[in-house]
């Protein structure tokens, strides 16, 4: 009941709209003409040239834009800012004739401490 005459493993795929039974897809024709087909052109020489140009442009853009992105990343952990600030502080202390480091972080004369009891 309801069995078809075709073999059990055969499946008929629908054709694209407007495709005739005798027409082959252009990609298959290009692959048969050029086994190293890259998808850029049906002509083998133009296909290789276009593939190499696209590869070179893609890699060049990735390297250039990647380098620009890394160069303009923000100062991670404010390390560069801390270095510049320390150099400013050292120059200022040298200009005033003060020691570079003191044992007191704050000036003890300016601190208001509770009376010793």
Coordinates of N, CA, C and O in Angstrom, one line a residue:
X1 N 0.8 -1.2 0.0 CA 0.0 0.0 0.0 C 0.9 1.2 0.0 O 1.7 1.4 0.9
X2 N 0.7 2.1 -0.9 CA 1.3 3.4 -0.9 C 2.8 3.4 -1.1 O 3.5 4.4 -0.8
X3 N 3.4 2.4 -1.7 CA 4.8 2.4 -1.9 C 5.1 2.9 -3.3 O 4.4 2.7 -4.2
X4 N 6.3 3.6 -3.4 CA 6.6 4.2 -4.7 C 7.6 3.2 -5.4 O 8.1 2.3 -4.8
X5 N 7.7 3.5 -6.7 CA 8.5 2.6 -7.5 C 10.0 2.9 -7.4 O 10.9 2.1 -7.8
X6 N 10.4 4.1 -6.8 CA 11.8 4.5 -6.7 C 12.5 3.6 -5.6 O 11.9 3.0 -4.8
X7 N 13.8 3.6 -5.7 CA 14.6 2.9 -4.7 C 14.4 3.5 -3.3 O 14.2 4.7 -3.2
X8 N 14.5 2.8 -2.2 CA 14.2 3.3 -0.9 C 15.2 4.4 -0.4 O 14.9 5.3 0.3
X9 N 16.5 4.4 -0.9 CA 17.5 5.4 -0.5 C 17.5 6.7 -1.3 O 18.1 7.6 -1.0
X10 N 16.8 6.7 -2.5 CA 16.9 7.8 -3.4 C 15.9 8.9 -2.9 O 14.7 8.6 -2.6
X11 N 16.4 10.1 -2.8 CA 15.6 11.3 -2.5 C 15.7 12.3 -3.6 O 16.8 12.7 -3.9
X12 N 14.6 12.8 -4.1 CA 14.6 13.8 -5.1 C 14.6 15.2 -4.5 O 13.7 15.5 -3.7
X13 N 15.7 15.9 -4.8 CA 15.8 17.3 -4.2 C 15.1 18.3 -5.2 O 15.2 18.1 -6.4
X14 N 14.4 19.3 -4.7 CA 13.8 20.2 -5.6 C 14.9 21.1 -6.2 O 15.9 21.4 -5.6
X15 N 14.6 21.5 -7.5 CA 15.5 22.4 -8.2 C 15.2 23.8 -7.8 O 14.1 24.2 -7.5
X16 N 16.2 24.7 -7.9 CA 15.9 26.1 -7.7 C 15.0 26.7 -8.7 O 14.9 26.1 -9.8
X17 N 14.2 27.7 -8.4 CA 13.3 28.3 -9.3 C 14.0 28.8 -10.5 O 15.0 29.4 -10.5
X18 N 13.4 28.5 -11.7 CA 14.0 28.9 -12.9 C 15.1 28.1 -13.5 O 15.6 28.4 -14.5
X19 N 15.5 27.0 -12.8 CA 16.6 26.2 -13.2 C 16.0 25.1 -14.2 O 15.0 24.4 -13.9
X20 N 16.6 25.0 -15.3 CA 16.2 23.9 -16.3 C 16.9 22.6 -15.9 O 17.9 22.6 -15.2
X21 N 16.4 21.5 -16.4 CA 16.9 20.2 -16.0 C 18.3 20.0 -16.5 O 19.1 19.3 -15.9
X22 N 18.7 20.6 -17.7 CA 20.0 20.4 -18.3 C 21.1 21.4 -17.8 O 22.2 21.3 -18.1
X23 N 20.6 22.5 -17.0 CA 21.6 23.5 -16.6 C 22.3 23.0 -15.4 O 21.8 22.3 -14.5
X24 N 23.6 23.3 -15.3 CA 24.4 23.0 -14.1 C 24.6 24.3 -13.4 O 24.7 25.4 -14.0
X25 N 24.8 24.2 -12.1 CA 25.1 25.4 -11.3 C 26.4 26.0 -11.7 O 27.4 25.3 -12.0
X26 N 26.5 27.3 -11.7 CA 27.8 28.0 -12.1 C 29.0 27.6 -11.2 O 30.1 27.5 -11.7
X27 N 28.7 27.4 -10.0 CA 29.8 27.0 -9.1 C 30.4 25.6 -9.4 O 31.6 25.4 -9.4
X28 N 29.6 24.7 -9.8 CA 30.0 23.4 -10.2 C 30.8 23.5 -11.5 O 31.9 22.8 -11.6
X29 N 30.4 24.3 -12.4 CA 31.1 24.5 -13.6 C 32.5 25.1 -13.4 O 33.5 24.6 -13.9
X30 N 32.6 26.1 -12.5 CA 33.8 26.7 -12.2 C 34.8 25.8 -11.4 O 36.0 25.7 -11.7
X31 N 34.2 24.9 -10.6 CA 35.0 23.9 -9.9 C 35.6 22.9 -10.8 O 36.7 22.4 -10.6
X32 N 34.8 22.5 -11.8 CA 35.2 21.5 -12.8 C 36.4 22.1 -13.7 O 37.3 21.5 -14.0
X33 N 36.2 23.4 -14.0 CA 37.2 24.1 -14.8 C 38.5 24.4 -14.0 O 39.6 24.3 -14.5
X34 N 38.3 24.7 -12.7 CA 39.5 25.0 -11.8 C 39.3 24.3 -10.5 O 38.5 24.7 -9.7
X35 N 40.0 23.2 -10.3 CA 39.8 22.4 -9.1 C 40.2 23.2 -7.8 O 39.7 22.9 -6.7
X36 N 41.1 24.2 -7.9 CA 41.4 25.0 -6.8 C 40.6 26.2 -6.7 O 41.1 27.3 -6.3
X37 N 39.3 26.1 -6.9 CA 38.4 27.2 -7.0 C 38.2 27.8 -5.6 O 38.0 27.2 -4.6
X38 N 38.4 29.2 -5.5 CA 38.3 29.9 -4.2 C 37.0 30.7 -4.1 O 36.7 31.2 -3.0
X39 N 36.2 30.8 -5.2 CA 35.0 31.4 -5.1 C 35.0 32.9 -5.5 O 34.0 33.6 -5.3
X40 N 36.1 33.4 -6.1 CA 36.1 34.8 -6.5 C 35.9 35.0 -7.9 O 35.3 36.0 -8.3
X41 N 36.3 34.1 -8.8 CA 36.1 34.3 -10.2 C 36.2 32.9 -10.9 O 36.8 32.0 -10.4
X42 N 35.5 32.8 -12.0 CA 35.5 31.5 -12.8 C 36.8 31.3 -13.5 O 37.2 30.1 -13.7
X43 N 37.6 32.3 -13.8 CA 38.9 32.2 -14.4 C 39.9 31.8 -13.3 O 40.0 32.5 -12.3
X44 N 40.8 30.8 -13.6 CA 41.7 30.4 -12.5 C 42.7 31.5 -12.1 O 43.0 31.7 -10.9
X45 N 43.3 32.2 -13.1 CA 44.3 33.2 -12.7 C 43.6 34.4 -11.9 O 44.2 34.9 -10.9
X46 N 42.5 34.8 -12.4 CA 41.8 35.9 -11.7 C 41.3 35.5 -10.3 O 41.3 36.2 -9.3
X47 N 40.9 34.2 -10.2 CA 40.5 33.6 -8.9 C 41.6 33.7 -7.9 O 41.4 34.1 -6.8
X48 N 42.8 33.2 -8.3 CA 43.9 33.2 -7.4 C 44.4 34.6 -7.0 O 44.6 34.9 -5.9
X49 N 44.4 35.5 -8.0 CA 44.8 36.9 -7.8 C 43.8 37.6 -6.8 O 44.2 38.2 -5.8
X50 N 42.5 37.4 -7.0 CA 41.5 38.0 -6.1 C 41.5 37.4 -4.7 O 41.3 38.1 -3.7
X51 N 41.8 36.1 -4.6 CA 41.9 35.4 -3.3 C 43.1 36.0 -2.6 O 43.0 36.3 -1.4
X52 N 44.2 36.1 -3.2 CA 45.4 36.7 -2.6 C 45.2 38.1 -2.2 O 45.6 38.5 -1.1
X53 N 44.5 38.9 -3.0 CA 44.3 40.3 -2.7 C 43.3 40.4 -1.5 O 43.6 41.2 -0.6
X54 N 42.3 39.6 -1.4 CA 41.4 39.6 -0.3 C 42.1 39.1 1.0 O 41.9 39.7 2.1
X55 N 42.9 38.1 0.9 CA 43.7 37.7 2.1 C 44.6 38.7 2.6 O 44.7 39.0 3.8
X56 N 45.4 39.4 1.7 CA 46.3 40.4 2.0 C 45.6 41.6 2.7 O 46.0 42.1 3.7
X57 N 44.5 42.0 2.1 CA 43.7 43.1 2.6 C 43.1 42.8 4.0 O 43.2 43.6 4.9
X58 N 42.6 41.6 4.1 CA 42.1 41.1 5.4 C 43.1 41.1 6.5 O 42.9 41.6 7.6
X59 N 44.2 40.5 6.2 CA 45.3 40.4 7.2 C 45.8 41.8 7.5 O 46.1 42.1 8.7
X60 N 46.0 42.6 6.5 CA 46.5 44.0 6.7 C 45.6 44.8 7.6 O 46.0 45.5 8.6
X61 N 44.3 44.7 7.3 CA 43.3 45.4 8.2 C 43.3 44.9 9.6 O 43.3 45.7 10.5
X62 N 43.4 43.6 9.8 CA 43.4 43.0 11.1 C 44.7 43.5 11.9 O 44.6 43.8 13.0
X63 N 45.8 43.5 11.2 CA 47.1 43.8 11.9 C 47.0 45.3 12.2 O 47.4 45.7 13.4
X64 N 46.7 46.2 11.3 CA 46.7 47.6 11.5 C 45.6 48.0 12.5 O 45.9 48.7 13.5
X65 N 44.4 47.6 12.4 CA 43.3 47.9 13.3 C 43.6 47.3 14.7 O 43.3 47.9 15.7
X66 N 44.1 46.1 14.7 CA 44.5 45.5 16.0 C 45.5 46.3 16.7 O 45.5 46.5 17.9
X67 N 46.6 46.7 16.0 CA 47.6 47.5 16.6 C 47.1 48.8 17.1 O 47.5 49.3 18.2
X68 N 46.3 49.5 16.3 CA 45.7 50.8 16.8 C 44.8 50.6 18.0 O 44.9 51.3 19.0
X69 N 44.1 49.5 18.0 CA 43.2 49.2 19.2 C 44.1 49.0 20.4 O 43.8 49.6 21.5
X70 N 45.1 48.2 20.3 CA 46.0 47.9 21.5 C 46.7 49.2 21.9 O 46.8 49.4 23.1
X71 N 47.1 50.0 21.0 CA 47.9 51.2 21.3 C 47.0 52.2 22.1 O 47.4 52.9 23.0
X72 N 45.7 52.3 21.7 CA 44.8 53.3 22.3 C 44.0 52.7 23.5 O 43.0 53.3 23.9
X73 N 44.3 51.5 24.0 CA 43.7 51.0 25.2 C 43.9 51.9 26.3 O 45.0 52.6 26.4
X74 N 43.0 52.0 27.2 CA 43.2 52.9 28.4 C 44.3 52.4 29.3 O 44.7 51.2 29.2
X75 N 44.8 53.3 30.1 CA 45.9 53.0 31.0 C 45.4 52.0 32.0 O 44.7 52.3 33.0
X76 N 45.8 50.7 31.9 CA 45.4 49.7 32.8 C 46.0 49.8 34.1 O 47.2 49.9 34.3
X77 N 45.2 49.9 35.2 CA 45.6 50.0 36.5 C 46.3 51.4 36.8 O 46.9 51.6 37.9
X78 N 46.1 52.4 35.9 CA 46.6 53.7 36.1 C 48.1 53.7 36.4 O 48.7 54.5 37.1
X79 N 48.8 52.8 35.8 CA 50.3 52.7 36.0 C 51.0 53.8 35.4 O 51.9 54.4 36.0
X80 N 50.7 54.2 34.2 CA 51.3 55.4 33.6 C 51.1 56.7 34.3 O 51.9 57.5 34.5
X81 N 49.8 56.8 34.8 CA 49.5 58.0 35.6 C 50.3 58.1 36.9 O 50.8 59.1 37.3
X82 N 50.4 56.9 37.6 CA 51.1 56.9 38.8 C 52.6 57.2 38.6 O 53.2 57.9 39.4
X83 N 53.1 56.7 37.5 CA 54.5 57.0 37.2 C 54.7 58.5 37.0 O 55.7 59.2 37.5
X84 N 53.9 59.1 36.2 CA 54.0 60.6 35.9 C 53.8 61.4 37.2 O 54.5 62.4 37.5
X85 N 52.8 61.0 38.1 CA 52.6 61.7 39.3 C 53.7 61.6 40.2 O 54.1 62.6 40.9
X86 N 54.4 60.4 40.3 CA 55.6 60.3 41.2 C 56.7 61.1 40.7 O 57.4 61.7 41.5
X87 N 56.9 61.2 39.4 CA 58.0 62.1 38.8 C 57.7 63.5 39.1 O 58.6 64.3 39.5
X88 N 56.5 64.0 39.1 CA 56.1 65.3 39.4 C 56.4 65.6 40.9 O 57.0 66.6 41.3
X89 N 56.1 64.6 41.8 CA 56.3 64.8 43.2 C 57.8 64.9 43.5 O 58.3 65.7 44.3
X90 N 58.6 64.0 42.8 CA 60.0 64.0 43.1 C 60.6 65.4 42.6 O 61.5 66.0 43.4
X91 N 60.2 65.9 41.5 CA 60.8 67.2 41.0 C 60.4 68.3 42.0 O 61.2 69.2 42.2
X92 N 59.2 68.3 42.4 CA 58.7 69.3 43.4 C 59.5 69.3 44.7 O 59.9 70.3 45.2
X93 N 59.7 68.1 45.2 CA 60.5 68.0 46.5 C 61.9 68.4 46.3 O 62.5 69.0 47.1
X94 N 62.5 68.0 45.1 CA 63.9 68.4 44.8 C 64.0 69.9 44.7 O 64.9 70.6 45.2
X95 N 63.0 70.6 44.1 CA 63.0 72.0 43.9 C 62.9 72.7 45.2 O 63.5 73.7 45.5
X96 N 62.1 72.2 46.2 CA 61.9 72.8 47.5 C 63.1 72.4 48.5 O 63.2 73.0 49.5
X97 N 63.9 71.4 48.1 CA 65.0 71.0 48.9 C 64.6 70.1 50.0 O 65.3 69.9 51.0
X98 N 63.5 69.4 49.9 CA 63.0 68.5 50.9 C 63.5 67.1 50.6 O 63.8 66.8 49.4
X99 N 63.6 66.2 51.6 CA 63.9 64.8 51.3 C 62.8 64.2 50.5 O 61.6 64.5 50.5
X100 N 63.2 63.2 49.6 CA 62.3 62.5 48.8 C 61.2 61.7 49.6 O 60.0 61.7 49.2
X101 N 61.7 61.1 50.6 CA 60.7 60.3 51.5 C 60.9 60.8 52.9 O 62.0 61.1 53.4
X102 N 59.8 60.8 53.7 CA 59.8 61.1 55.1 C 59.1 60.0 55.8 O 58.3 59.2 55.3
X103 N 59.3 60.0 57.1 CA 58.7 58.9 57.9 C 57.2 59.2 58.2 O 56.4 58.3 58.4
X104 N 56.8 60.5 58.1 CA 55.4 60.8 58.3 C 54.7 61.1 56.9 O 55.2 61.9 56.1
X105 N 53.6 60.4 56.8 CA 52.9 60.6 55.5 C 52.2 62.0 55.6 O 52.3 62.7 54.6
X106 N 51.7 62.4 56.7 CA 51.1 63.7 56.9 C 52.0 64.6 57.8 O 52.8 64.0 58.6
X107 N 52.0 65.9 57.6 CA 52.7 66.8 58.5 C 52.2 66.7 59.9 O 51.0 67.1 60.1
X108 N 53.0 66.3 60.9 CA 52.4 66.1 62.2 C 52.0 67.5 62.8 O 51.2 67.5 63.7
X109 N 52.6 68.6 62.4 CA 52.2 69.9 62.9 C 50.7 70.3 62.5 O 50.1 71.0 63.2
X110 N 50.3 69.7 61.4 CA 48.9 70.1 60.9 C 47.9 69.2 61.4 O 46.7 69.4 61.1
X111 N 48.2 68.1 62.1 CA 47.3 67.1 62.5 C 46.7 67.5 63.9 O 47.5 68.0 64.8
X112 N 45.4 67.4 64.1 CA 44.8 67.7 65.4 C 44.6 66.4 66.1 O 43.7 65.6 65.7
X113 N 45.4 66.1 67.0 CA 45.4 64.8 67.7 C 44.6 65.0 69.0 O 44.6 66.1 69.6
X114 N 44.0 63.9 69.5 CA 43.3 64.1 70.8 C 44.3 64.2 72.0 O 45.5 63.8 71.8
X115 N 43.9 64.9 73.0 CA 44.9 65.1 74.1 C 45.3 63.7 74.7 O 44.5 62.8 74.9
X116 N 46.6 63.6 75.1 CA 47.0 62.3 75.7 C 46.4 62.1 77.1 O 46.7 62.9 78.0
X117 N 45.6 61.1 77.3 CA 45.0 60.8 78.6 C 45.2 59.4 79.0 O 45.3 58.5 78.3

